[in-house]
Coordinates of C-alpha atoms in Angstrom, one line a residue:
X1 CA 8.1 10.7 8.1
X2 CA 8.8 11.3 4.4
X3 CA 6.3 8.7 3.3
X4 CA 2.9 10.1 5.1
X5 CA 4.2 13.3 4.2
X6 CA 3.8 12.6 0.4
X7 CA 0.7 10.5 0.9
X8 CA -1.2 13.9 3.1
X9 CA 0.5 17.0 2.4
X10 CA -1.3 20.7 2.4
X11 CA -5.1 19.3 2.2
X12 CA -6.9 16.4 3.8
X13 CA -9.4 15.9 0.7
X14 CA -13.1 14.8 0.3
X15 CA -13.4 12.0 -2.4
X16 CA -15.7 14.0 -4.5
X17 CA -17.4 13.5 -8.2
X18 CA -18.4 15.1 -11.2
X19 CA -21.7 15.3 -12.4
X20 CA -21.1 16.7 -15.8
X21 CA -19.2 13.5 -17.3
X22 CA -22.1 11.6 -17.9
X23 CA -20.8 8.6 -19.4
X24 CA -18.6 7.9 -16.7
X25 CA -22.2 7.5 -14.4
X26 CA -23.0 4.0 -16.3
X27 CA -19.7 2.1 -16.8
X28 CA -18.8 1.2 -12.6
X29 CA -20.0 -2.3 -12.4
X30 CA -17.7 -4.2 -15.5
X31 CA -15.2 -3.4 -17.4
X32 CA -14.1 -5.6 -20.6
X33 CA -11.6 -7.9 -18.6
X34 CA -14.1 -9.8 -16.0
X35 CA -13.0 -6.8 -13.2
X36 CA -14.9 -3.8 -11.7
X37 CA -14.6 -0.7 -12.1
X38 CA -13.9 1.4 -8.9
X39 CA -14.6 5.4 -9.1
X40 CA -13.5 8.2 -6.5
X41 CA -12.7 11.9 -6.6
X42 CA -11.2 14.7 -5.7
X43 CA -12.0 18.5 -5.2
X44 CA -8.5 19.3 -6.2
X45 CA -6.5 17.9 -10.2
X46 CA -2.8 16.9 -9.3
X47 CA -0.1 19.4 -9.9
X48 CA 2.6 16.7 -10.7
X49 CA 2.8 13.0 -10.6
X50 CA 6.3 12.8 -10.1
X51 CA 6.3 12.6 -6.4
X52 CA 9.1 14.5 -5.2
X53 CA 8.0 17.2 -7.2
X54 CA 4.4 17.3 -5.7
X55 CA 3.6 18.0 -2.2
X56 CA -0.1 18.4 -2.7
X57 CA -2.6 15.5 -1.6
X58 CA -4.8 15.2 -5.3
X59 CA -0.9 14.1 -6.3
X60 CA -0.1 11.8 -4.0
X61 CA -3.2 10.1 -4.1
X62 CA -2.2 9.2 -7.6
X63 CA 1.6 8.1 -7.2
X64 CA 0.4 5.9 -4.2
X65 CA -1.2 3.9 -5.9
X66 CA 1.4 4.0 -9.1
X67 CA 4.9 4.1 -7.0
X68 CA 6.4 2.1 -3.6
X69 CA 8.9 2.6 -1.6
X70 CA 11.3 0.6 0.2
X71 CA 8.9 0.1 3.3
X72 CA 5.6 1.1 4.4
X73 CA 2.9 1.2 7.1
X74 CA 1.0 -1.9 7.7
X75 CA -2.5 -2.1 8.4
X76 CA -1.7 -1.7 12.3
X77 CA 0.8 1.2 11.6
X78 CA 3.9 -0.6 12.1
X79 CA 6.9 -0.5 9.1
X80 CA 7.0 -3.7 6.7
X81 CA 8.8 -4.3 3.4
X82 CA 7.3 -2.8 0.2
X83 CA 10.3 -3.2 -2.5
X84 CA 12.1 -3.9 0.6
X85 CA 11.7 -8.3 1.3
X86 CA 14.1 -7.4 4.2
X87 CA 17.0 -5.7 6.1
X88 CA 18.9 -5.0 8.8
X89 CA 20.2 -2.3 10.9
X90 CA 23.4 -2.3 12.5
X91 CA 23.9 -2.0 16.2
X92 CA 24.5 1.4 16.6
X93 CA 21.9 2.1 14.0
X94 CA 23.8 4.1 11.3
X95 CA 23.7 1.8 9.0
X96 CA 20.7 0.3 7.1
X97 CA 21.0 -2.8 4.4
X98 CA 18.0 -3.6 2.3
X99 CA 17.6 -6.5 0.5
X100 CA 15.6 -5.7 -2.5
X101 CA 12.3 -7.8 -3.8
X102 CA 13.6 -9.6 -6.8
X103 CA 11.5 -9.9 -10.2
X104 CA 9.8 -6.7 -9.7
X105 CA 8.9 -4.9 -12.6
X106 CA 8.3 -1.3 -13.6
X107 CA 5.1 -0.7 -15.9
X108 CA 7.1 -0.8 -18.6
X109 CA 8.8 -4.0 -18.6
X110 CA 12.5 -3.0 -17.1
X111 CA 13.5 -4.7 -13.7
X112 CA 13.5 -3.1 -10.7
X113 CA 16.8 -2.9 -9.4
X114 CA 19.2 -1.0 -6.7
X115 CA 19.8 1.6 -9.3
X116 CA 16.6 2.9 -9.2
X117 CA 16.5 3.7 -5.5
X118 CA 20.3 5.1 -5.5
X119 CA 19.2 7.2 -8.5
X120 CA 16.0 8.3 -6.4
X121 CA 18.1 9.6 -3.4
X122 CA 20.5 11.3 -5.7
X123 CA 17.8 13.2 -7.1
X124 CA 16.2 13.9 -3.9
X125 CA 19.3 15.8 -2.9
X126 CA 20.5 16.9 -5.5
X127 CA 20.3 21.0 -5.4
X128 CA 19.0 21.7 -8.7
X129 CA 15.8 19.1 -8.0
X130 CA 12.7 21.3 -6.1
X131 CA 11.6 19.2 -3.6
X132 CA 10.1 20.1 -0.3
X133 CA 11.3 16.4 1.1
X134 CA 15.1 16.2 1.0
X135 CA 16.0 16.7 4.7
X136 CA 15.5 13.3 5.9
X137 CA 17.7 11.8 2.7
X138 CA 20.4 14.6 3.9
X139 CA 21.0 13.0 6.9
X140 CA 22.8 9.7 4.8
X141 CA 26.5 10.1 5.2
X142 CA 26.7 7.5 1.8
X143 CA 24.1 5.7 0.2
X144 CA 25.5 2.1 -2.2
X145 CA 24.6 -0.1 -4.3
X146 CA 26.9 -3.0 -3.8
X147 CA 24.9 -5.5 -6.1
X148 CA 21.3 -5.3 -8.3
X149 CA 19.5 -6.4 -4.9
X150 CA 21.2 -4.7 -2.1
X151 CA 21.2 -0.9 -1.0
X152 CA 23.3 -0.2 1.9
X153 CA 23.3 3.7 3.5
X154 CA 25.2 5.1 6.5
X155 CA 23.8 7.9 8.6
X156 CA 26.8 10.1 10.4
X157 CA 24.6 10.1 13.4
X158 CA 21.6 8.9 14.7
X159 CA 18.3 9.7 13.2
X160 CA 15.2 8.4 14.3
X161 CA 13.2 8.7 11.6
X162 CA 15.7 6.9 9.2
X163 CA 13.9 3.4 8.1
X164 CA 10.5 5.4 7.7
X165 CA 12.4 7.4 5.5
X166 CA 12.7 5.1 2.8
X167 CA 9.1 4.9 2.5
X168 CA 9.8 8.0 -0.4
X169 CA 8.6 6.3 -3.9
X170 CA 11.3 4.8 -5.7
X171 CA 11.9 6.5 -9.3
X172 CA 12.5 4.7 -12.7
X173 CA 16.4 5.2 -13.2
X174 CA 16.1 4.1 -16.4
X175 CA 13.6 6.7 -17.8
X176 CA 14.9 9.6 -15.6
X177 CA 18.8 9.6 -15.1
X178 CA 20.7 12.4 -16.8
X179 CA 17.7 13.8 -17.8
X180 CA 16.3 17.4 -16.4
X181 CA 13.4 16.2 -13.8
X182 CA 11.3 19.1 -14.0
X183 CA 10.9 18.6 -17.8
X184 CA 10.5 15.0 -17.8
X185 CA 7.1 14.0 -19.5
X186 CA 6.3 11.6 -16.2
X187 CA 5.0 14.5 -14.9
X188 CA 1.8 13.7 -16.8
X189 CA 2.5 10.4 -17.8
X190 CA 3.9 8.3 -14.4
X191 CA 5.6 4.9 -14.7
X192 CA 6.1 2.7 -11.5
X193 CA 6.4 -0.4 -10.4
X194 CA 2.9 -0.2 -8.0
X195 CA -0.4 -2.2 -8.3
X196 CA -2.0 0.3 -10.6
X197 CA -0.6 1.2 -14.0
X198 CA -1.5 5.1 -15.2
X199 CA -3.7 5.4 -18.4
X200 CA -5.1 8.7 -19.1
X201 CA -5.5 11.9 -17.8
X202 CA -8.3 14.3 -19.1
X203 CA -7.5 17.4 -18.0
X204 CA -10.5 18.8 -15.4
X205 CA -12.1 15.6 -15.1
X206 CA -10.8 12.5 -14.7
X207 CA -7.8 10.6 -14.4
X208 CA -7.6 6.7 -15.0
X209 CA -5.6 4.0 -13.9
X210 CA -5.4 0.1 -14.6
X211 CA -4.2 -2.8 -12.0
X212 CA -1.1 -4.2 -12.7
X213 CA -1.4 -7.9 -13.6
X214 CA 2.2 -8.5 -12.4
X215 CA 1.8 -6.7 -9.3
X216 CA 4.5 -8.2 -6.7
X217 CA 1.7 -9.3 -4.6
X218 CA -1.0 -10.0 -6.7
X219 CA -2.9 -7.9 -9.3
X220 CA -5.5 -6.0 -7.5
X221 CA -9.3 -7.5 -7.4
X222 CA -10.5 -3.6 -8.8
X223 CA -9.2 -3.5 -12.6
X224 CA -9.9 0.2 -13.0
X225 CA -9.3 3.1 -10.9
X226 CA -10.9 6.2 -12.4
X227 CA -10.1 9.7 -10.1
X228 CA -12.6 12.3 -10.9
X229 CA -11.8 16.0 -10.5
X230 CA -15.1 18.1 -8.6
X231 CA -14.6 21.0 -6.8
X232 CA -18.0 20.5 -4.9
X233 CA -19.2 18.0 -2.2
X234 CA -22.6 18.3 -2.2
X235 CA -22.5 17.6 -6.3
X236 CA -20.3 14.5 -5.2
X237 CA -22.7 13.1 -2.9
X238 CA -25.6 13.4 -5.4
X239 CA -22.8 11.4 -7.5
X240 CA -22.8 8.7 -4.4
X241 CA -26.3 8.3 -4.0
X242 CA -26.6 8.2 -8.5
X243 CA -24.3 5.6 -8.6
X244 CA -22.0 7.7 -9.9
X245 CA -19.2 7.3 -7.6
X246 CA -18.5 4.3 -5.4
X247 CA -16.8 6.1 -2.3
X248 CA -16.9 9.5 -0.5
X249 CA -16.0 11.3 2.7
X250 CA -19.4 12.5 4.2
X251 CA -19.6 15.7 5.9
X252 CA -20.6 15.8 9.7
X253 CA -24.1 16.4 8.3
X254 CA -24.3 13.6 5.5
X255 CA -23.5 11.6 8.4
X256 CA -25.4 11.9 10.8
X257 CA -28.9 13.6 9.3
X258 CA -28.9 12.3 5.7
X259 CA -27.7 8.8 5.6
X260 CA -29.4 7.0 7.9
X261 CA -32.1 6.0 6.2
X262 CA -32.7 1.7 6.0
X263 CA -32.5 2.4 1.9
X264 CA -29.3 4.2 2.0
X265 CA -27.7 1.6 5.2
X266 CA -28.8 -1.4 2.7
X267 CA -26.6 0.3 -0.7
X268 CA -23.6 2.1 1.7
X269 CA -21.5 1.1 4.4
X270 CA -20.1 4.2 6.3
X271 CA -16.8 4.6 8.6
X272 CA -15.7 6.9 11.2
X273 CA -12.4 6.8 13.1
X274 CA -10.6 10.0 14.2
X275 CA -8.7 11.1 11.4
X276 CA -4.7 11.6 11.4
X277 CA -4.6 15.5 10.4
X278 CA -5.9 18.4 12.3
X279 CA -7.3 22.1 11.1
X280 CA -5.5 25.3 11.6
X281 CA -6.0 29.1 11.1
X282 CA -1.9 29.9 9.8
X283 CA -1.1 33.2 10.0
X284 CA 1.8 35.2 7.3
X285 CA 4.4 36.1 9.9
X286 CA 6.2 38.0 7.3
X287 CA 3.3 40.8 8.0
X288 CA 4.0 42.9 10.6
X289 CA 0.3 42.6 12.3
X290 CA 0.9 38.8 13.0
X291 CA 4.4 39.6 14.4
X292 CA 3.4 40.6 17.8
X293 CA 2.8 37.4 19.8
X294 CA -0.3 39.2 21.5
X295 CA -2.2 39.7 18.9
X296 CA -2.1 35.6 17.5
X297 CA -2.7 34.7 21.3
X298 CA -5.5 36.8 21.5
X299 CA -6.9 35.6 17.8
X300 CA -6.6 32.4 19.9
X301 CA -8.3 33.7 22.7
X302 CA -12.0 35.1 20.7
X303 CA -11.7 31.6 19.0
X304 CA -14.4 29.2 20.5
X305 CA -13.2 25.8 18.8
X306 CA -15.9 23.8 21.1
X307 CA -18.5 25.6 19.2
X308 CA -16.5 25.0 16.2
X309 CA -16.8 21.4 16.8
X310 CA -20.2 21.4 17.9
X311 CA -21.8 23.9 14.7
X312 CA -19.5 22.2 12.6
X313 CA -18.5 18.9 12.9
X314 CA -21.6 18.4 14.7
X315 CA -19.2 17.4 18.0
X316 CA -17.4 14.8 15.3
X317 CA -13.9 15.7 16.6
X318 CA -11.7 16.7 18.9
X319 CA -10.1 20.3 19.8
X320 CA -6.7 20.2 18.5
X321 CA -4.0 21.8 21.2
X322 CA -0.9 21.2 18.5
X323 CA 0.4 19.0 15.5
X324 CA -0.1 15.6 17.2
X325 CA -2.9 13.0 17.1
X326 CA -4.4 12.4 20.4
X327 CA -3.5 9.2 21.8
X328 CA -0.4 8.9 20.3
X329 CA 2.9 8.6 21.9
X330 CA 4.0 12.2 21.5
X331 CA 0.8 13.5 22.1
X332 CA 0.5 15.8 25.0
X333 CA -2.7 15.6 26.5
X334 CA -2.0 18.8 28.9
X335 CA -1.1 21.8 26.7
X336 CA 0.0 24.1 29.9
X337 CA 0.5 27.1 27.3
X338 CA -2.5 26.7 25.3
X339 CA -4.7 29.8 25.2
X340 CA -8.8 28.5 26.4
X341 CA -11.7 30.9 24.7
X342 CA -11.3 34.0 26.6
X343 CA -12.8 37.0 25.1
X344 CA -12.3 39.2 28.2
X345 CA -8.6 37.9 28.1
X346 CA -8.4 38.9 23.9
X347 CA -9.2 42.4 24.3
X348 CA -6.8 43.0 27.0
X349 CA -3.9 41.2 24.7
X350 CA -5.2 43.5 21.8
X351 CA -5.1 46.7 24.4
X352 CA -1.7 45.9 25.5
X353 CA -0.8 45.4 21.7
X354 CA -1.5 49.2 21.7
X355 CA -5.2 48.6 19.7
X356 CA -7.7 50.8 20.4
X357 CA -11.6 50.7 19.3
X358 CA -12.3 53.3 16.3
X359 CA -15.6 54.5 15.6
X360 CA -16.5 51.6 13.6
X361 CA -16.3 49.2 16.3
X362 CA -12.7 48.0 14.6
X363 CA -9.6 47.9 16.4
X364 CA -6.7 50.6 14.9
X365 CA -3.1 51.2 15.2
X366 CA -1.1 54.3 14.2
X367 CA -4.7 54.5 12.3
X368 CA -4.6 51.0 10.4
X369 CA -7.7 48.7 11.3
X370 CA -6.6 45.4 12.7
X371 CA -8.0 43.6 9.2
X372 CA -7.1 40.8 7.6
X373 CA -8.2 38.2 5.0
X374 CA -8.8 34.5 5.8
X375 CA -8.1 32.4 2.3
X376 CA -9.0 28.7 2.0
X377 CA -9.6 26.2 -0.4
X378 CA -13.2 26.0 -2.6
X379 CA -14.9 22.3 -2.3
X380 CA -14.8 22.0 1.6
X381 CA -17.7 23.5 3.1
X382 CA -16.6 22.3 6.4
X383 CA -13.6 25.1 6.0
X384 CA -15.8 27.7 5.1
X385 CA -18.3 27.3 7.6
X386 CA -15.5 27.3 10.2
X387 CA -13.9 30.7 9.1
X388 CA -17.3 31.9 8.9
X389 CA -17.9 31.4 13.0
X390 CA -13.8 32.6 13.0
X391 CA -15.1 35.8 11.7
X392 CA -18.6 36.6 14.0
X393 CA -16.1 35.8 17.2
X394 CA -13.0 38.0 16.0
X395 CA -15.7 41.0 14.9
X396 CA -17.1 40.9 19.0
X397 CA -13.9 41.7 20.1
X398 CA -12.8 44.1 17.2
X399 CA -11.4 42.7 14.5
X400 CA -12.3 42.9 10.6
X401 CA -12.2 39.2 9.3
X402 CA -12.7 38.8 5.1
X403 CA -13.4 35.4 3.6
X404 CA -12.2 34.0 0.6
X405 CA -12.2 31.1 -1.0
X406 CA -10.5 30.0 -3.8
X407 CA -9.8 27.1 -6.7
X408 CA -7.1 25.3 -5.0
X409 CA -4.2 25.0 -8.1
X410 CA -4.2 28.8 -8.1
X411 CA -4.5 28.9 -4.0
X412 CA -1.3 26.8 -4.3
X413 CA 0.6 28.1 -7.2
X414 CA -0.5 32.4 -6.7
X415 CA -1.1 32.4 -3.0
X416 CA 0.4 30.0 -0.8
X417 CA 3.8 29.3 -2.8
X418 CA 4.4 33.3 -3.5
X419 CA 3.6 34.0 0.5
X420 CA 0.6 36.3 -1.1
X421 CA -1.7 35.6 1.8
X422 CA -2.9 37.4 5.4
X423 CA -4.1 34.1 7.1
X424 CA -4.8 30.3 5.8
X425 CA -7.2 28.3 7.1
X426 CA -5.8 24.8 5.6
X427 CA -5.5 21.2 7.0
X428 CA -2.5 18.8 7.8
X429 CA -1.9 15.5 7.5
X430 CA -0.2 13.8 10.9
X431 CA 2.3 11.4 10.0
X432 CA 3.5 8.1 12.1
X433 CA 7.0 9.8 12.9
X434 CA 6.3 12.4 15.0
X435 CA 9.2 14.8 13.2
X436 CA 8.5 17.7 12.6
X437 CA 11.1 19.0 10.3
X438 CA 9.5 20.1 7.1
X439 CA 6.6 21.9 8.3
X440 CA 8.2 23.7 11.2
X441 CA 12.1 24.2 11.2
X442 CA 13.1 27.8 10.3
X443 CA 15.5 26.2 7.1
X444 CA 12.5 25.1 5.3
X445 CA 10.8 28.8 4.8
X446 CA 11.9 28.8 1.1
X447 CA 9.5 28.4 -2.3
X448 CA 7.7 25.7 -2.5
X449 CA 8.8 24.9 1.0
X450 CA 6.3 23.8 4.0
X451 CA 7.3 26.3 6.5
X452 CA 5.6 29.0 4.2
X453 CA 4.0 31.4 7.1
X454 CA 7.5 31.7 7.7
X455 CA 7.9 30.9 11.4
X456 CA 11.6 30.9 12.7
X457 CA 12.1 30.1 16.4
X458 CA 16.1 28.7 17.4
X459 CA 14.4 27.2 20.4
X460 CA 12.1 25.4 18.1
X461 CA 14.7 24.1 15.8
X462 CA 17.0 23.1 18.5
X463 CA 14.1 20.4 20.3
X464 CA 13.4 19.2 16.8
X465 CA 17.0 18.5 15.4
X466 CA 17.5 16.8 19.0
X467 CA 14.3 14.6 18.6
X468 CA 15.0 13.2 15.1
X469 CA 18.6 12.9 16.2
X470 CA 17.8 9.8 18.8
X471 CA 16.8 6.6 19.0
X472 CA 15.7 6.9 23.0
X473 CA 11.9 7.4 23.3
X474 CA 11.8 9.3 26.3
X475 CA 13.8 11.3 24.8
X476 CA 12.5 12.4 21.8
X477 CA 8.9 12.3 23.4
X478 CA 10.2 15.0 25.9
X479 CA 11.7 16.8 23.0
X480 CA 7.8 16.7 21.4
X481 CA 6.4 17.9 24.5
X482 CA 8.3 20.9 24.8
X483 CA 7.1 21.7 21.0
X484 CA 3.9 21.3 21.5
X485 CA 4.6 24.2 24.9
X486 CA 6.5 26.5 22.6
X487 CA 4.0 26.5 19.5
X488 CA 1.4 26.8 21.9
X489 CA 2.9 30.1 23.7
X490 CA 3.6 31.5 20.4
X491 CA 0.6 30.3 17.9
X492 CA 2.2 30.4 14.7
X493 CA -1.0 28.6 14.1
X494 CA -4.3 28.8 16.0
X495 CA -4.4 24.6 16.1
X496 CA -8.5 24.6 16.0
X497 CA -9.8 20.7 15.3
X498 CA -8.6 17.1 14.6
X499 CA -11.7 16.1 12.9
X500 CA -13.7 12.5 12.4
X501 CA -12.7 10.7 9.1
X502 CA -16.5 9.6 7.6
X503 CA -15.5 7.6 4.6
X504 CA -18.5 6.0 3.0
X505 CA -18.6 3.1 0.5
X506 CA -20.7 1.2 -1.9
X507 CA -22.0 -1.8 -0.3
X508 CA -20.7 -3.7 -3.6
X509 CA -17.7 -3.2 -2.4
X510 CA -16.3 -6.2 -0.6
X511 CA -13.0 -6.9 1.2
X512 CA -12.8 -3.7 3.3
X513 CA -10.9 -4.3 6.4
X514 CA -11.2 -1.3 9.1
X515 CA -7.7 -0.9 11.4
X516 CA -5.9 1.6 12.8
X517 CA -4.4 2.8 9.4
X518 CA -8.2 3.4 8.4
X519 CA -9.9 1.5 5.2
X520 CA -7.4 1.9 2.5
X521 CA -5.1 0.0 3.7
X522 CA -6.0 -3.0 2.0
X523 CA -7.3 -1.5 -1.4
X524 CA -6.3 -3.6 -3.3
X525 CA -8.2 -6.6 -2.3
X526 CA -11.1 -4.7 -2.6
X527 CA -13.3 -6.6 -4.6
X528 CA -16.8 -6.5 -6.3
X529 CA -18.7 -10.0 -5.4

């Protein structure tokens, strides 16, 4: 679903902090208005704040909290009005007709009206705009505006996913229409009609954001929002501990070895709830090595993720067999295709491959060593340490592993987006609609597009076109258990963990609400007693 998409795509980030803007370490408690002052991070700067534009998570943590959409997840996962107060769905459900908040405002004074959100689905599909999420607004048949406070659109068929859709932030008409996207200055400088209102952004360090006083629902309890920009996690939680940030994500080992402490229990509260993303090892299939099935199956096979779990995580998470949550309705808890760890079973893949050990210990081909480079993103030692263990399994049974890890902007912009990569080793996001369009359908392989290892499978796109095209459960949850079969026969990706989400707050903070959605769903009656 477009919504969760935007909110998590590419990188499930660590709140992290930044211990070289000292003055921002004294000013958390008060600002000048009677509010607090709430401060979080990030190990990665956004790329754009316009969010079509954007598909990484630093981004969208930003325009969440500046844009809204039509509707939205509640705190128990289930779709309510955001700018939407209400609407209904015909019979046959093609056709969808929201009824529009009225008196909403964007930051800078204009009304919110049904222009805005026809303008923001014509620039969604409109060709010229380079956006990873127009797919889902593709499937409208006509999208109208009959009055200020009505939006009507027709589908040509079913699609499932259709009210989750319109989750997409809504776009200021009046600042953007007829204008070039790409070039607009909102890129840097957003304007929205959500419960924070942007301020500043210094460039490397910090971004800042104000609540909005005429906030549909309220102005938030926080006043500010500062994001700081850190690539490390161990400087962050010095930050935490300093008072220099009020919230984190703890690693495994933060958790559980250096937080437990009565001192630390009295000034923190921590969290954990199985996260909604999962790990994976993504391999380039544009390079010819990673185009023989055998040899991902048998990367699959040397792979112990239990050991993963256990060295890493510290056995906070779960092995991952595919791109679902478990315990969710299209989870499949009986992978039959998945490849176990099977050493014995990888060389033999490897042998019938046509690998044979050289003389030092590698595996060649036509006298090319089966070598190849795992990249990932600086900031998350968690990654690292798990392409480390990647490596000392794959070198037992022959294979040459590098490691390397980089800033993620220039992972993004030089690496990932240009297809100049061996293998990834990266993190999704798992959204509420279980369609898997973007990521995985052969039509989305192009720049700046999700499907960037470049996997194309007809069988693939066939079950996932069929599952977003009905509204019958059994249906589409047969459709998603036949995915989860084929990516597991062909591992595209070696699917390796669905990790523990350890959020950790400052005990100042009061008015969090743990649910299903996890903390944030409330934010912004967060409040500082």
């Amino acid at each position: 679903m477009i919504l969760a998409r935007i909110l998590c795509l590419l990188l499930l980030l660590i709140c992290a902090a930044c211990g070289q803007d000292a003055p921002w370490n004294k000013v958390q408690a008060q600002d000048g208005k009677g509010g607090s002052q709430f401060v979080t991070g990030s190990i990665g700067e956004p790329s754009n704040l316009i969010p079509i534009l954007a598909s990484d998570s630093s981004s969208s943590d930003i325009s969440g909290l500046v844009y809204n959409g039509l509707v939205r997840y509640d705190k128990n996962l289930k779709l309510e009005g955001d700018l939407a107060e209400s609407w209904e769905v015909s019979a046959n459900g093609l056709e969808i007709t929201f009824h529009l908040r009225r008196g909403v405002k964007w930051h800078d004074g204009h009304d919110f009206t049904s222009r805005d959100v026809l303008y923001t689905y014509r620039v969604t599909v409109d060709p010229k705009t380079p956006t990873a999420y127009a797919e889902d607004f593709k499937q409208v048949q006509s999208a109208q505006a009959p009055d200020l406070y009505t939006f009507r659109v027709t589908y040509a068929k079913p699609f499932a996913p259709a009210l989750a859709s319109w989750g997409m932030p809504i776009l200021p008409a009046h600042l953007l229409e007829g204008k070039d996207i790409t070039k607009s200055p909102l890129s840097r400088n957003p304007v929205g009609t959500g419960p924070y209102i942007f301020k500043e952004w210094v460039p490397g360090q910090r971004l800042a954001l104000e609540a909005n006083p005429n906030y549909w629902e309220g102005a938030p309890r926080l006043a500010r929002y500062v994001y700081r920009i850190i690539p490390d996690n161990s400087t962050m939680y010095m930050e935490l501990k300093a008072g220099g940030v009020d919230m984190m994500g703890l690693s495994p080992v933060q958790y559980q070895r250096q937080t437990t402490t009565k001192e630390f229990l009295a000034r923190f509260n921590k969290y954990r709830y199985p996260a909604s993303a999962y790990t994976y090892l993504g391999y380039n299939l544009r390079l010819p090595m990673f185009q023989d099935v055998r040899v991902r199956r048998a990367i699959t096979c040397a792979i112990n993720k239990e050991e993963i779990i256990q060295g890493v995580l510290l056995g906070m998470g779960q092995i991952a067999h595919g791109p679902y949550k478990p315990g969710t309705w299209a989870y499949k808890s009986k992978v039959e295709s998945d490849p176990g760890y099977d050493p014995a079973r990888a060389q033999a893949l490897l042998r019938e491959a046509g690998y044979r050990m050289g003389g030092n210990g590698i595996l060649e081909k036509n006298g090319k060593p089966l070598s190849f480079t795992i990249m990932t993103n600086q900031g998350n030692d968690q990654r690292l340490k798990c392409a480390q263990i990647i490596q000392m399994r794959l070198k037992t049974v022959g294979i040459d592993v590098k490691i390397r890890v980089m800033e993620w902007a220039s992972f993004l912009t030089n690496f990932i987006d240009k297809g100049k990569f061996d293998a990834v080793l990266m993190g999704w996001t798992i959204s509420q609609d279980p369609d898997l369009y973007d990521v995985w359908h052969s039509s989305k392989t192009g720049p700046k597009e999700l499907n960037f290892i470049h996997y194309l499978n007809p069988e693939l796109d066939r079950l996932i076109v069929e599952g977003r095209g009905t509204f019958d459960m059994a249906k589409r949850r047969d459709c998603y258990y036949q995915i989860q079969e084929i990516l597991a026969k062909d591992q595209p990706y070696t699917f390796l963990y669905v990790p523990d989400a350890l959020p950790v707050v400052t005990s100042r903070i009061k008015g969090i609400e743990p649910a299903p959605a996890g903390i944030m769903h409330n934010f912004i009656k967060w409040y500082v007693e």
